[in-house]
Amino acid sequence: MKRIILSFLIFFLVQSSQAQFNKLWKGYFSYTQINDISQDETKVFAATENAIFSQDIITGDTKTINTIDGLSGLTITAIYDSPTLRKTLIGYENGLLIVYNQIDGSILNVVDIINRSIPQNVKRVNHFMDINGVIYVSCDFGIVQYNLNNLQFGDTYFIGPNGSQISVVQTATFGGNIYAATKNNGVLTALLSNPNLNDFSQWTTIAGFSWSGIERVGNNLVATTNTGSLQKFNGVTFVPTFQLPEPVNDLRASGSNLLVTTKNHVYVYNNAVIQIADILSTQIPDVQAEFTCATIMNNTVYFGTKEHGLFSKGLTDTFIENKTPEGPLRNNVFAIDTSSSNLWAVFGGYDIDYNPYTFTTTGLPKFGISKFNKNGWLNMSYDDLLETKAISRIAVNPNNENQVYFCSYYSGLLKLENDQAVTRFNTTNTGSDGLQTIVGEVPDDIRVNGGVFDKSGNLWLTNSIVRKGLKVFKSNGQWQSFDMQNVYANLGRLRFGRMAIDKNGTKWMATWRDGVIGFNETLNNRFKIISNAAEGGNLPSFDARAVAVDNRNQLWIGTLNGLRVLSSVDSFYSDETLRTNPIIIIEDNLAQELLYEQSISDIFVDGANNKWIGTVDSGVFYVSSDGQRTIYHFTTSNSPLPSNAINDIDINGTTGEVFFATSKGLVSFKGTSTTAEDNLNNVYVYPNPVRPEYNGTVKISGLLDKANVKIADIEGNLVYEAISEGGTIEWDTTAFGKYKVASGVYMIFISAEDGVETKVKKVMIVR
């Protein structure tokens, strides 16, 4: 498929300005997973999962940097701030280095380690050590020099037996020597001034076993083993000093202090390695925190946690302050939903086989809910939500946006009202025709999904692996179920995903192994199946993941092996067999299938009837209403998407902002396809005036569908004409695409399709 990419979205592997990305994209990242920490004289820097932030300890100002500014969406493993050069060095799990220039905000992507001909799984960056601007980068293959002054690489040290690659976790200097703590090969040392350090024979092993860190503080060289033994160097080898109760996650010197971080402790030592403080994870109120790293500035300890962000505490104080920037609870956003003023996010969920038990490595998900609006973020924890697990979908009541329902793939259905959890619906409170537990499982294993309101205000849901798999929670508070025994004999494999409702009230349900099921209660509770059989529904896979009804009443179906379209939802009434077809496009004079064998995760139809299509591993496609033209194809390589794994897509119909929930963060793109209005009372033009420095388009929003828009200069000369599809059109400020119009006032004449309703607006162009 031809990928049409706007030039201003291309990531450069050289210095590039963050301003290119900020105009049309926004980031909604979580900063709760702290992987590393650094500092200068007045700021503390924290590396999160795939972003960084800094906080000025004097002014309290916080600055965040993420993929919108040019960072990679991959996992950050190390960070170092150079106060003299005012550069921040960021290391990644795949060997990528990024240099952020604090003076001009530029980003430099350094890919030399990535491109080296060594196994990909040993390129992880573990630690940075600065010697006069030359950074010794500890990696899983050895040590490499990087000169932060001239941005050039120096020597590489493979210091394992016979020059083999070994994992170096940290380096330190002491007494004119360089010391390297390794993951499995002990501690090695060499003379720092030796010009032949790239010769493995110049390195000597002074201690065996496995080590987690090494650092110099005062006149001491200390190191920690993987078993939590804190040891001092005696001039020959390391001698045990303290046995800590847990393995060490981080070891670092800061000024005259040494900080040792374990899962539940931050130990602070003076330069004589005498303990002066012990901060416990249980001291942080309201959360069960796990420490990851720590540093100290002006007698205040700053410590990062695995899931709850950055905190600070004075050495002699009891008060602990949260220093984490606002954001959602997690970056792996499973599903989103927007209303006119709110954005909701949930974090799952279930795995690719619809199994909630294996979605995480720690049991059933207990991730909570996040909400964003003009007041900022509101995060609700598992304890705030009546202990609802595995939350997978969101349904905002169209008649009351303060009433929101959350489908749980284990705990039933949760109702929130005015941001408070008021009811969890399960088998105890929905009656004999309500929600059902899987036969033979624990009483609360109720796998609810779908979650779509119909035009009458009834909430339709699916209930997986039970006989009555389709449910409706009616606006009058009554529950009703529909028996699917005659649809599938093997109910054990009947696991439901997304749902869509068309203009006829037909419910279309994506399933795990049985294609798409259609249902309409007005036809004597009739079910029909769109299968992957060649003589049947013609789906490319029995595993359907996305269903969407467009403005022409076509049903778009995304599967794990491609895309199909049902030409009319009315065929549910007229055809016994519902057959879908691929979209055939012509590329390089060859007929090809649109999104051939792509694993599709979501399809969203915007106000212009164009389709935003999310994929499992190939980013986002934005295609024209008929699929014949690819308008955008966003990936991590050409846009601020933090991941090519798209979990969900939604659009704010008022503003046109398109939200992408990915496995590594939530971002948005400023689209133009807003929902059409019922009248022309809310038409507005922006920007207005158009100033000389502005290079974008003029948007005219608040339109009726199929409204006629004409733009003329003050003398009546027509320069633009279009018919709207949805609520917004764009004008590139040219005269029918030929040349930029001159400075002046331009009249915008708008009329409804039938000519009854009209509106006139003005826009000023300043060249």
PDB file of C-alpha atoms in Angstrom, residues 68 72 74 104 128 151 161 259 277 287 321 327 337 349 399 404 434 472 520 574 594 629 671 693 697 737-738:
ATOM      1  CA  ILE A  68       5.627  14.706  20.840  1.00  0.00           C
ATOM      2  CA  SER A  72      11.408   7.443  21.063  1.00  0.00           C
ATOM      3  CA  LEU A  74      10.755   2.632  23.407  1.00  0.00           C
ATOM      4  CA  ASP A 104      17.521  25.078  22.169  1.00  0.00           C
ATOM      5  CA  PHE A 128      26.289   6.567  32.221  1.00  0.00           C
ATOM      6  CA  LEU A 151      28.850  14.046  19.938  1.00  0.00           C
ATOM      7  CA  PRO A 161      36.835 -13.746  28.701  1.00  0.00           C
ATOM      8  CA  LEU A 259      22.085   6.076  48.236  1.00  0.00           C
ATOM      9  CA  ALA A 277      18.546   7.468  57.037  1.00  0.00           C
ATOM     10  CA  VAL A 287      -0.208   3.436  47.829  1.00  0.00           C
ATOM     11  CA  GLU A 321       5.555  15.014  48.687  1.00  0.00           C
ATOM     12  CA  GLY A 327      -1.168  12.078  33.611  1.00  0.00           C
ATOM     13  CA  ASP A 337     -14.016   7.032  25.113  1.00  0.00           C
ATOM     14  CA  GLY A 349      -8.421  -6.112  30.108  1.00  0.00           C
ATOM     15  CA  ASN A 399     -28.171  11.529  27.589  1.00  0.00           C
ATOM     16  CA  VAL A 404     -20.540   6.242  32.688  1.00  0.00           C
ATOM     17  CA  GLY A 434     -29.222 -10.527  33.890  1.00  0.00           C
ATOM     18  CA  VAL A 472     -29.453  -5.344  27.405  1.00  0.00           C
ATOM     19  CA  ASN A 520     -32.020  -7.838  15.735  1.00  0.00           C
ATOM     20  CA  SER A 574     -32.978  -9.403   2.962  1.00  0.00           C
ATOM     21  CA  LEU A 594      -6.516  -2.779   1.110  1.00  0.00           C
ATOM     22  CA  ARG A 629      -6.976   6.650  -0.923  1.00  0.00           C
ATOM     23  CA  GLY A 671      -7.922  16.192  12.766  1.00  0.00           C
ATOM     24  CA  GLU A 693       4.068  33.217  10.469  1.00  0.00           C
ATOM     25  CA  THR A 697      -4.918  25.859   6.831  1.00  0.00           C
ATOM     26  CA  GLY A 737      -4.898  25.656  -5.294  1.00  0.00           C
ATOM     27  CA  LYS A 738      -3.019  27.865  -7.755  1.00  0.00           C
TER      28      LYS A 738
END
